[in-house]
mmCIF file of C-alpha atoms in Angstrom:
data_model
loop_
_atom_site.group_PDB
_atom_site.id
_atom_site.type_symbol
_atom_site.label_atom_id
_atom_site.label_comp_id
_atom_site.label_asym_id
_atom_site.label_seq_id
_atom_site.Cartn_x
_atom_site.Cartn_y
_atom_site.Cartn_z
ATOM 1 C CA MET L 1 122.194 137.756 123.504
ATOM 2 C CA ALA L 2 121.869 138.504 127.259
ATOM 3 C CA THR L 3 122.581 141.992 126.424
ATOM 4 C CA SER L 4 119.228 143.247 124.152
ATOM 5 C CA THR L 5 117.495 140.834 126.280
ATOM 6 C CA ALA L 6 118.509 142.910 128.990
ATOM 7 C CA GLU L 7 117.632 145.681 126.918
ATOM 8 C CA ARG L 8 114.293 144.625 125.819
ATOM 9 C CA GLN L 9 113.172 144.330 129.371
ATOM 10 C CA HIS L 10 112.535 148.152 129.925
ATOM 11 C CA GLY L 11 111.190 151.159 129.876
ATOM 12 C CA SER L 12 109.183 151.587 126.090
ATOM 13 C CA VAL L 13 109.364 147.876 126.373
ATOM 14 C CA ALA L 14 106.619 147.895 128.843
ATOM 15 C CA THR L 15 104.944 150.733 127.260
ATOM 16 C CA GLY L 16 105.156 148.241 124.544
ATOM 17 C CA LEU L 17 103.411 145.318 125.308
ATOM 18 C CA VAL L 18 100.563 147.247 126.634
ATOM 19 C CA GLU L 19 100.271 148.345 123.215
ATOM 20 C CA TYR L 20 100.232 145.359 121.693
ATOM 21 C CA GLN L 21 97.651 143.225 123.596
ATOM 22 C CA MET L 22 96.065 146.714 123.024
ATOM 23 C CA ARG L 23 95.986 145.862 119.483
ATOM 24 C CA PHE L 24 95.249 142.047 119.474
ATOM 25 C CA ARG L 25 92.411 142.697 121.947
ATOM 26 C CA GLY L 26 91.012 144.940 119.293
ATOM 27 C CA LEU L 27 91.796 142.223 116.244
ATOM 28 C CA MET L 28 90.003 139.347 119.179
ATOM 29 C CA GLU L 29 87.291 141.336 118.875
ATOM 30 C CA ARG L 30 87.037 142.024 115.262
ATOM 31 C CA ALA L 31 87.281 138.489 113.968
ATOM 32 C CA ALA L 32 84.535 137.320 117.071
ATOM 33 C CA GLY L 33 82.044 140.426 116.460
ATOM 34 C CA ARG L 34 79.637 140.048 114.981
ATOM 35 C CA GLY L 35 79.282 143.324 112.898
ATOM 36 C CA GLU L 36 79.041 144.416 109.346
ATOM 37 C CA GLU L 37 82.884 144.054 109.280
ATOM 38 C CA ALA L 38 84.553 141.537 107.462
ATOM 39 C CA VAL L 39 87.471 139.638 108.145
ATOM 40 C CA VAL L 40 89.947 140.122 106.042
ATOM 41 C CA ALA L 41 92.680 137.348 105.980
ATOM 42 C CA PRO L 42 96.023 138.793 105.780
ATOM 43 C CA LYS L 43 98.570 138.273 103.303
ATOM 44 C CA THR L 44 101.665 137.413 104.747
ATOM 45 C CA PHE L 45 101.985 136.655 108.438
ATOM 46 C CA GLY L 46 104.900 136.915 111.189
ATOM 47 C CA PRO L 47 107.129 137.477 112.757
ATOM 48 C CA TYR L 48 105.144 135.098 115.354
ATOM 49 C CA LEU L 49 104.904 132.426 117.655
ATOM 50 C CA THR L 50 103.125 129.078 118.566
ATOM 51 C CA VAL L 51 103.664 126.907 121.788
ATOM 52 C CA SER L 52 101.776 123.933 121.607
ATOM 53 C CA ARG L 53 103.427 122.166 125.085
ATOM 54 C CA GLU L 54 101.858 119.461 127.432
ATOM 55 C CA CYS L 55 100.211 119.132 130.448
ATOM 56 C CA GLY L 56 102.417 121.076 133.608
ATOM 57 C CA SER L 57 105.856 121.340 130.998
ATOM 58 C CA ARG L 58 105.088 124.783 132.625
ATOM 59 C CA GLY L 59 104.804 125.736 128.423
ATOM 60 C CA ALA L 60 103.031 128.288 129.351
ATOM 61 C CA GLU L 61 105.601 130.053 131.664
ATOM 62 C CA VAL L 62 108.366 129.775 129.022
ATOM 63 C CA ALA L 63 105.339 130.896 126.403
ATOM 64 C CA GLN L 64 104.877 134.510 129.041
ATOM 65 C CA GLU L 65 108.853 134.358 129.997
ATOM 66 C CA VAL L 66 109.062 134.731 125.561
ATOM 67 C CA GLY L 67 107.207 137.562 125.217
ATOM 68 C CA GLU L 68 108.793 139.411 127.765
ATOM 69 C CA ARG L 69 111.548 139.005 126.771
ATOM 70 C CA LEU L 70 111.262 140.445 122.917
ATOM 71 C CA GLY L 71 108.715 142.822 123.575
ATOM 72 C CA TRP L 72 105.681 140.558 121.647
ATOM 73 C CA ALA L 73 102.734 140.418 123.568
ATOM 74 C CA VAL L 74 101.078 136.585 124.109
ATOM 75 C CA LEU L 75 97.845 135.642 123.280
ATOM 76 C CA ASP L 76 96.357 133.279 125.937
ATOM 77 C CA LYS L 77 93.811 132.669 128.007
ATOM 78 C CA GLU L 78 92.911 136.088 126.214
ATOM 79 C CA LEU L 79 91.299 133.954 123.696
ATOM 80 C CA VAL L 80 88.667 132.914 125.813
ATOM 81 C CA ASN L 81 87.668 135.715 127.152
ATOM 82 C CA VAL L 82 87.357 137.778 125.051
ATOM 83 C CA LEU L 83 85.782 135.520 122.975
ATOM 84 C CA ALA L 84 83.153 135.213 125.441
ATOM 85 C CA ASP L 85 82.761 138.237 125.738
ATOM 86 C CA GLN L 86 81.607 138.756 122.434
ATOM 87 C CA LEU L 87 79.504 136.192 122.680
ATOM 88 C CA LYS L 88 77.987 137.493 126.121
ATOM 89 C CA LEU L 89 79.058 134.158 126.986
ATOM 90 C CA GLU L 90 80.478 133.319 130.113
ATOM 91 C CA PRO L 91 84.258 131.833 129.711
ATOM 92 C CA ARG L 92 84.064 128.674 131.876
ATOM 93 C CA VAL L 93 81.108 127.937 128.949
ATOM 94 C CA LEU L 94 83.952 128.651 125.977
ATOM 95 C CA GLU L 95 86.527 126.843 128.232
ATOM 96 C CA LEU L 96 84.607 123.185 128.078
ATOM 97 C CA MET L 97 84.702 123.601 124.627
ATOM 98 C CA ASP L 98 88.721 124.952 124.476
ATOM 99 C CA GLU L 99 90.939 121.788 124.677
ATOM 100 C CA THR L 100 88.678 119.477 125.484
ATOM 101 C CA ARG L 101 86.481 116.613 124.305
ATOM 102 C CA ALA L 102 82.598 117.452 123.240
ATOM 103 C CA ASP L 103 79.487 115.139 122.631
ATOM 104 C CA TRP L 104 76.170 115.541 120.911
ATOM 105 C CA PHE L 105 74.903 115.073 125.068
ATOM 106 C CA SER L 106 76.963 117.570 126.061
ATOM 107 C CA GLU L 107 77.020 120.137 123.456
ATOM 108 C CA THR L 108 72.841 119.121 123.001
ATOM 109 C CA LEU L 109 72.298 119.678 127.757
ATOM 110 C CA LEU L 110 73.704 122.455 127.422
ATOM 111 C CA ASN L 111 71.768 124.453 124.031
ATOM 112 C CA LEU L 112 69.152 124.163 126.816
ATOM 113 C CA PHE L 113 70.544 126.283 129.632
ATOM 114 C CA ASN L 114 71.902 129.576 127.182
ATOM 115 C CA SER L 115 70.999 129.571 123.213
ATOM 116 C CA ARG L 116 73.989 131.710 122.227
ATOM 117 C CA LEU L 117 75.919 128.812 122.712
ATOM 118 C CA VAL L 118 78.325 129.005 120.825
ATOM 119 C CA LEU L 119 79.809 124.382 119.699
ATOM 120 C CA GLN L 120 82.608 123.409 118.966
ATOM 121 C CA HIS L 121 83.385 123.695 115.218
ATOM 122 C CA SER L 122 81.896 127.516 114.913
ATOM 123 C CA TYR L 123 84.621 128.313 118.128
ATOM 124 C CA VAL L 124 87.259 126.433 116.447
ATOM 125 C CA ALA L 125 86.112 128.489 113.649
ATOM 126 C CA LEU L 126 86.843 131.714 115.455
ATOM 127 C CA VAL L 127 89.302 131.462 117.252
ATOM 128 C CA GLY L 128 90.852 130.537 113.943
ATOM 129 C CA LYS L 129 90.595 134.206 112.259
ATOM 130 C CA VAL L 130 91.394 135.315 115.390
ATOM 131 C CA VAL L 131 95.187 133.512 115.257
ATOM 132 C CA ALA L 132 94.993 134.446 111.254
ATOM 133 C CA LEU L 133 94.797 137.797 112.301
ATOM 134 C CA ALA L 134 97.151 137.884 115.505
ATOM 135 C CA ALA L 135 99.848 136.263 113.398
ATOM 136 C CA GLY L 136 99.173 138.541 110.682
ATOM 137 C CA ALA L 137 99.831 141.787 112.630
ATOM 138 C CA GLY L 138 103.171 139.822 113.688
ATOM 139 C CA ARG L 139 105.240 139.869 116.930
ATOM 140 C CA VAL L 140 103.125 137.486 119.412
ATOM 141 C CA VAL L 141 103.657 134.170 120.206
ATOM 142 C CA ILE L 142 100.140 132.434 120.616
ATOM 143 C CA VAL L 143 100.279 129.148 123.251
ATOM 144 C CA GLY L 144 98.304 126.087 122.323
ATOM 145 C CA ARG L 145 94.331 126.707 120.293
ATOM 146 C CA GLY L 146 96.350 124.767 117.047
ATOM 147 C CA ALA L 147 97.915 127.330 116.146
ATOM 148 C CA ASN L 148 100.846 125.397 114.423
ATOM 149 C CA LEU L 149 98.225 123.902 112.456
ATOM 150 C CA ILE L 150 97.187 126.436 111.586
ATOM 151 C CA LEU L 151 99.525 129.335 110.903
ATOM 152 C CA PRO L 152 101.653 128.597 107.270
ATOM 153 C CA PRO L 153 105.170 127.367 108.357
ATOM 154 C CA GLU L 154 107.183 130.130 106.384
ATOM 155 C CA GLY L 155 106.134 133.189 109.055
ATOM 156 C CA GLY L 156 107.177 132.153 112.813
ATOM 157 C CA LEU L 157 108.023 129.234 114.824
ATOM 158 C CA ARG L 158 106.545 126.419 116.264
ATOM 159 C CA VAL L 159 107.970 125.024 119.367
ATOM 160 C CA ARG L 160 106.806 122.280 121.139
ATOM 161 C CA VAL L 161 107.130 122.149 125.062
ATOM 162 C CA ILE L 162 107.426 118.916 126.534
ATOM 163 C CA ALA L 163 108.566 117.687 129.884
ATOM 164 C CA PRO L 164 108.734 114.407 132.169
ATOM 165 C CA ARG L 165 105.980 112.438 133.046
ATOM 166 C CA ASP L 166 107.076 112.785 136.719
ATOM 167 C CA PHE L 167 107.727 116.392 136.918
ATOM 168 C CA ARG L 168 105.043 117.349 135.099
ATOM 169 C CA VAL L 169 103.057 115.517 137.620
ATOM 170 C CA GLY L 170 104.678 117.310 140.793
ATOM 171 C CA ALA L 171 104.459 121.298 138.722
ATOM 172 C CA PHE L 172 101.006 120.403 138.299
ATOM 173 C CA ALA L 173 100.390 119.410 142.342
ATOM 174 C CA ASP L 174 102.195 122.812 142.923
ATOM 175 C CA ALA L 175 100.260 125.141 140.469
ATOM 176 C CA GLU L 176 97.166 123.677 141.479
ATOM 177 C CA GLY L 177 98.168 123.165 145.263
ATOM 178 C CA ILE L 178 96.305 119.326 145.214
ATOM 179 C CA ASP L 179 98.867 115.650 145.904
ATOM 180 C CA ARG L 180 100.039 113.611 143.375
ATOM 181 C CA ARG L 181 97.501 111.645 143.181
ATOM 182 C CA LEU L 182 94.926 113.693 142.326
ATOM 183 C CA ALA L 183 97.444 115.476 139.775
ATOM 184 C CA THR L 184 98.163 112.476 137.961
ATOM 185 C CA LYS L 185 95.463 111.941 136.775
ATOM 186 C CA GLN L 186 94.048 115.018 136.161
ATOM 187 C CA VAL L 187 97.336 115.914 133.766
ATOM 188 C CA ASP L 188 96.159 112.072 132.370
ATOM 189 C CA GLU L 189 92.974 113.578 131.192
ATOM 190 C CA ILE L 190 94.200 117.025 129.879
ATOM 191 C CA ASP L 191 96.743 115.532 128.276
ATOM 192 C CA SER L 192 93.872 112.999 126.796
ATOM 193 C CA ASN L 193 91.566 116.020 126.226
ATOM 194 C CA ARG L 194 94.244 118.564 124.270
ATOM 195 C CA ARG L 195 95.367 115.284 122.321
ATOM 196 C CA GLU L 196 91.742 114.154 121.528
ATOM 197 C CA PHE L 197 90.584 117.955 120.402
ATOM 198 C CA VAL L 198 93.538 118.270 117.911
ATOM 199 C CA HIS L 199 92.811 115.042 116.162
ATOM 200 C CA ARG L 200 89.382 115.448 116.109
ATOM 201 C CA HIS L 201 89.711 119.680 113.921
ATOM 202 C CA PHE L 202 92.546 118.327 112.636
ATOM 203 C CA ARG L 203 93.499 115.072 112.094
ATOM 204 C CA CYS L 204 97.193 115.172 113.397
ATOM 205 C CA ASP L 205 98.770 113.986 116.534
ATOM 206 C CA PRO L 206 99.929 117.654 118.936
ATOM 207 C CA ALA L 207 102.845 114.746 120.027
ATOM 208 C CA ASP L 208 104.095 114.432 116.443
ATOM 209 C CA SER L 209 107.341 115.931 116.397
ATOM 210 C CA SER L 210 107.692 116.876 112.481
ATOM 211 C CA LEU L 211 104.849 119.137 113.505
ATOM 212 C CA TYR L 212 107.401 121.404 114.872
ATOM 213 C CA ASP L 213 110.061 123.541 114.162
ATOM 214 C CA LEU L 214 111.919 123.061 117.483
ATOM 215 C CA VAL L 215 110.625 120.700 120.616
ATOM 216 C CA VAL L 216 112.183 121.575 124.005
ATOM 217 C CA ASN L 217 112.618 119.687 127.239
ATOM 218 C CA THR L 218 111.849 122.043 130.441
ATOM 219 C CA GLY L 219 112.630 118.718 132.560
ATOM 220 C CA SER L 220 116.075 119.318 131.582
ATOM 221 C CA PHE L 221 115.791 123.498 130.567
ATOM 222 C CA GLY L 222 113.852 124.919 132.753
ATOM 223 C CA ILE L 223 112.006 128.000 132.270
ATOM 224 C CA ASP L 224 114.703 130.584 131.198
ATOM 225 C CA GLY L 225 116.756 128.196 129.428
ATOM 226 C CA SER L 226 114.202 127.428 127.621
ATOM 227 C CA ALA L 227 113.501 130.250 126.637
ATOM 228 C CA ASP L 228 117.457 131.265 125.399
ATOM 229 C CA LEU L 229 117.261 128.725 123.201
ATOM 230 C CA ILE L 230 113.366 129.710 121.868
ATOM 231 C CA VAL L 231 115.033 133.273 120.939
ATOM 232 C CA ARG L 232 118.406 131.797 120.267
ATOM 233 C CA ALA L 233 115.863 129.733 117.111
ATOM 234 C CA LEU L 234 114.359 133.136 116.477
ATOM 235 C CA GLU L 235 117.290 134.485 115.504
ATOM 236 C CA THR L 236 119.219 131.593 113.941
ATOM 237 C CA ARG L 237 115.686 131.344 111.703
ATOM 238 C CA GLY L 238 116.357 135.284 110.693
ATOM 239 C CA LEU L 239 113.149 135.773 111.824
ATOM 240 C CA PRO L 240 113.268 139.674 112.748
ATOM 241 C CA ILE L 241 112.672 139.890 116.940
ATOM 242 C CA SER L 242 112.844 143.680 117.177
#
């Protein structure tokens, strides 16, 4: 596996990543657009990888590492940015609705200031279209956004990235440049918000291990070791990864 991984990180793969990012941006624009073209659900899905993660577990970094090794596109913050662009909204407005709590008061207040605001349930529907189109095209890593609950399990691998709380607080504090006391508070808030988001829209608990094919602890294996396990799991699952 080491040889094939090294080969993927050279030459044509770098070009391929740019091409994939362009292709998936087009898919996202198509899903978010309000033009004449209808969005048709793909008949088949995959290969794809979904990565759900605890705050501070460095799950997004693991996803990026796997994407680079395989030459797959990685969809994370780009989802929010493209949807915001298509809907003529500031990305920070959509980020308020992305995997966070929303109630009637905040939605009504925001509507007073932005008549084009898309409420959270509509945002989730748009993200669902993006996820389906991207997974239908295949060779994509999708971070968060309930993707593991949207896509059919037979087409890909659904991964949950976890770590001990102390590890996660430390990693978050380092990443954000804040002290551990504030990091602890923010990690707990983000985890709570993500649980609420998934429960509201999918009626389940993201910590339920039965929702995933593989649970990886970055506190034990680190980013590289976790990526190794995920790539091996994709191969063991029999998914075409190259």
